[in-house]
């Protein structure tokens, strides 16, 4: 051998929602579930001059965690911040997984669970959804002695369906206490369904549930990379011991704090989403495109009853500068995912679909 050898990891890397079409300008990007209304105006007031980006940021995000604990009425010492919730998923995998462990996830789920779990050496076990909704029975049936972690997002991405609070509580009850259940609340703010409760709301005192939250969606800070995890103090302490020292940069910390203070922005975003969620749902139904039943800020679109295929719609919207998310990775037939955009963007989407599907 004449070269350094690295271990072979057999994974398909993450494919982000498409952001460019050649050099086309004014794209309408509805492929990555980002917030529709940008970010809080408070952030524009942040003065770079006084933000001391010449110094390392606070390694433990103390001010941000204080603000989080105030906003969400949860315990400061049980919060850990990451460079996106992404990094928290990675740290959880690093902390828990040893060789031969199994990580159980729904077949259609956020790709970072399988990617980080696989990198850490786990065997990924998939549980089939029923009618695009996570099935508690199917999850339970796939549990073995080697199951270490179950990851699920609620509402789930990319399906847009959710488990109600009874179903979630039931799942936790039926699982061995040694299995860590990770509930990803990435879209909880948008949820208006009566039987829905966030993971944090249901399990803040649990010894075997870990919660993920993000600033990438409703707060509109996807590009700054901030998320947080909430769990048993023992797990949090262990995560701090393996955390990269300055994982959340200064501007991200300040911006997240300012975002939390701007309750009006969040309320406005929720209202906007609810309005368009109803409107778009009705519109899609008229075009014989089936969708999910939650008020998350995105829809999984099923074209099986529509006159046109998902591929045809994708290509023709793309020609107009409107980007949806293909579901090829999941081998889902004839489906696309669309994010609810700004008023202007949604109107363009409707206008173009009206032209395509007559
Ligand atoms: C978008 C999304 C996130 C956010 O990830 P960040 O790393 O915080 O940007 C987390 N979980 C799910 C299920 C998502 O769809």
GROMACS .gro file of N, CA and C and ligand atoms in nm, residues 14 32-33 83-87 89 109-110 112-113 153-157 184-187 212-217 222 225-228 298 337, ligand 1:
model
  120
   14UNK      N    1  -2.634   1.321   0.168
   14UNK     CA    2  -2.755   1.403   0.169
   14UNK      C    3  -2.764   1.489   0.044
   32UNK      N    4  -3.728   2.297   0.023
   32UNK     CA    5  -3.653   2.263   0.146
   32UNK      C    6  -3.724   2.300   0.276
   33UNK      N    7  -3.855   2.330   0.267
   33UNK     CA    8  -3.938   2.355   0.386
   33UNK      C    9  -3.891   2.470   0.475
   83UNK      N   10  -2.502   2.317   1.576
   83UNK     CA   11  -2.497   2.380   1.445
   83UNK      C   12  -2.607   2.314   1.359
   84UNK      N   13  -2.728   2.360   1.382
   84UNK     CA   14  -2.845   2.292   1.326
   84UNK      C   15  -2.880   2.174   1.415
   85UNK      N   16  -3.006   2.131   1.411
   85UNK     CA   17  -3.040   2.012   1.490
   85UNK      C   18  -2.965   1.892   1.432
   86UNK      N   19  -2.931   1.906   1.305
   86UNK     CA   20  -2.842   1.815   1.237
   86UNK      C   21  -2.724   1.766   1.322
   87UNK      N   22  -2.654   1.863   1.380
   87UNK     CA   23  -2.535   1.827   1.458
   87UNK      C   24  -2.572   1.752   1.585
   89UNK      N   25  -2.820   1.544   1.606
   89UNK     CA   26  -2.845   1.406   1.560
   89UNK      C   27  -2.711   1.332   1.551
  109UNK      N   28  -3.838   0.901   0.608
  109UNK     CA   29  -3.805   0.989   0.720
  109UNK      C   30  -3.687   1.076   0.682
  110UNK      N   31  -3.662   1.176   0.766
  110UNK     CA   32  -3.553   1.271   0.745
  110UNK      C   33  -3.422   1.194   0.723
  112UNK      N   34  -3.109   1.258   0.747
  112UNK     CA   35  -2.991   1.267   0.834
  112UNK      C   36  -2.989   1.160   0.943
  113UNK      N   37  -3.106   1.104   0.979
  113UNK     CA   38  -3.106   0.998   1.081
  113UNK      C   39  -3.026   0.878   1.029
  153UNK      N   40  -3.964   1.207   1.324
  153UNK     CA   41  -4.004   1.347   1.322
  153UNK      C   42  -4.155   1.352   1.329
  154UNK      N   43  -4.208   1.445   1.407
  154UNK     CA   44  -4.352   1.457   1.422
  154UNK      C   45  -4.393   1.605   1.419
  155UNK      N   46  -4.463   1.654   1.316
  155UNK     CA   47  -4.503   1.582   1.195
  155UNK      C   48  -4.381   1.531   1.119
  156UNK      N   49  -4.404   1.428   1.040
  156UNK     CA   50  -4.292   1.365   0.972
  156UNK      C   51  -4.262   1.435   0.839
  157UNK      N   52  -4.135   1.440   0.807
  157UNK     CA   53  -4.088   1.487   0.678
  157UNK      C   54  -4.031   1.364   0.607
  184UNK      N   55  -3.831   1.448   1.685
  184UNK     CA   56  -3.785   1.569   1.618
  184UNK      C   57  -3.905   1.660   1.595
  185UNK      N   58  -3.904   1.772   1.669
  185UNK     CA   59  -4.016   1.868   1.666
  185UNK      C   60  -3.996   1.978   1.560
  186UNK      N   61  -3.920   1.952   1.455
  186UNK     CA   62  -3.881   2.059   1.361
  186UNK      C   63  -3.997   2.147   1.313
  187UNK      N   64  -4.115   2.088   1.300
  187UNK     CA   65  -4.228   2.163   1.243
  187UNK      C   66  -4.341   2.188   1.342
  212UNK      N   67  -3.570   1.713   1.965
  212UNK     CA   68  -3.493   1.800   1.876
  212UNK      C   69  -3.578   1.919   1.833
  213UNK      N   70  -3.515   2.036   1.833
  213UNK     CA   71  -3.582   2.159   1.787
  213UNK      C   72  -3.487   2.233   1.693
  214UNK      N   73  -3.543   2.320   1.609
  214UNK     CA   74  -3.458   2.391   1.513
  214UNK      C   75  -3.500   2.536   1.492
  215UNK      N   76  -3.403   2.618   1.457
  215UNK     CA   77  -3.432   2.756   1.416
  215UNK      C   78  -3.439   2.768   1.264
  216UNK      N   79  -3.428   2.655   1.195
  216UNK     CA   80  -3.420   2.658   1.048
  216UNK      C   81  -3.554   2.675   0.979
  217UNK      N   82  -3.663   2.647   1.049
  217UNK     CA   83  -3.792   2.646   0.982
  217UNK      C   84  -3.870   2.773   1.013
  222UNK      N   85  -3.231   2.913   0.857
  222UNK     CA   86  -3.171   2.789   0.803
  222UNK      C   87  -3.023   2.805   0.772
  225UNK      N   88  -2.759   2.797   1.078
  225UNK     CA   89  -2.737   2.668   1.143
  225UNK      C   90  -2.748   2.675   1.296
  226UNK      N   91  -2.868   2.678   1.347
  226UNK     CA   92  -2.888   2.664   1.492
  226UNK      C   93  -3.004   2.569   1.520
  227UNK      N   94  -2.981   2.478   1.610
  227UNK     CA   95  -3.086   2.389   1.658
  227UNK      C   96  -3.054   2.355   1.802
  228UNK      N   97  -3.146   2.284   1.867
  228UNK     CA   98  -3.115   2.242   2.004
  228UNK      C   99  -3.179   2.108   2.038
  298UNK      N  100  -4.555   2.215   0.466
  298UNK     CA  101  -4.526   2.150   0.337
  298UNK      C  102  -4.631   2.043   0.311
  337UNK      N  103  -4.278   1.686  -0.316
  337UNK     CA  104  -4.305   1.759  -0.192
  337UNK      C  105  -4.295   1.907  -0.221
  359LIG     C1  106  -3.560   2.068   0.825
  359LIG     C2  107  -3.555   1.962   0.927
  359LIG     C3  108  -3.468   1.973   1.036
  359LIG     C4  109  -3.378   2.092   1.053
  359LIG     O1  110  -3.246   2.058   1.049
  359LIG     P1  111  -3.138   2.172   1.087
  359LIG     O2  112  -3.011   2.097   1.088
  359LIG     O3  113  -3.177   2.223   1.223
  359LIG     O4  114  -3.144   2.277   0.982
  359LIG     C5  115  -3.467   1.874   1.131
  359LIG     N1  116  -3.549   1.768   1.121
  359LIG     C6  117  -3.635   1.755   1.019
  359LIG     C7  118  -3.725   1.639   1.015
  359LIG     C8  119  -3.639   1.850   0.918
  359LIG     O5  120  -3.724   1.834   0.817
   0.00000   0.00000   0.00000
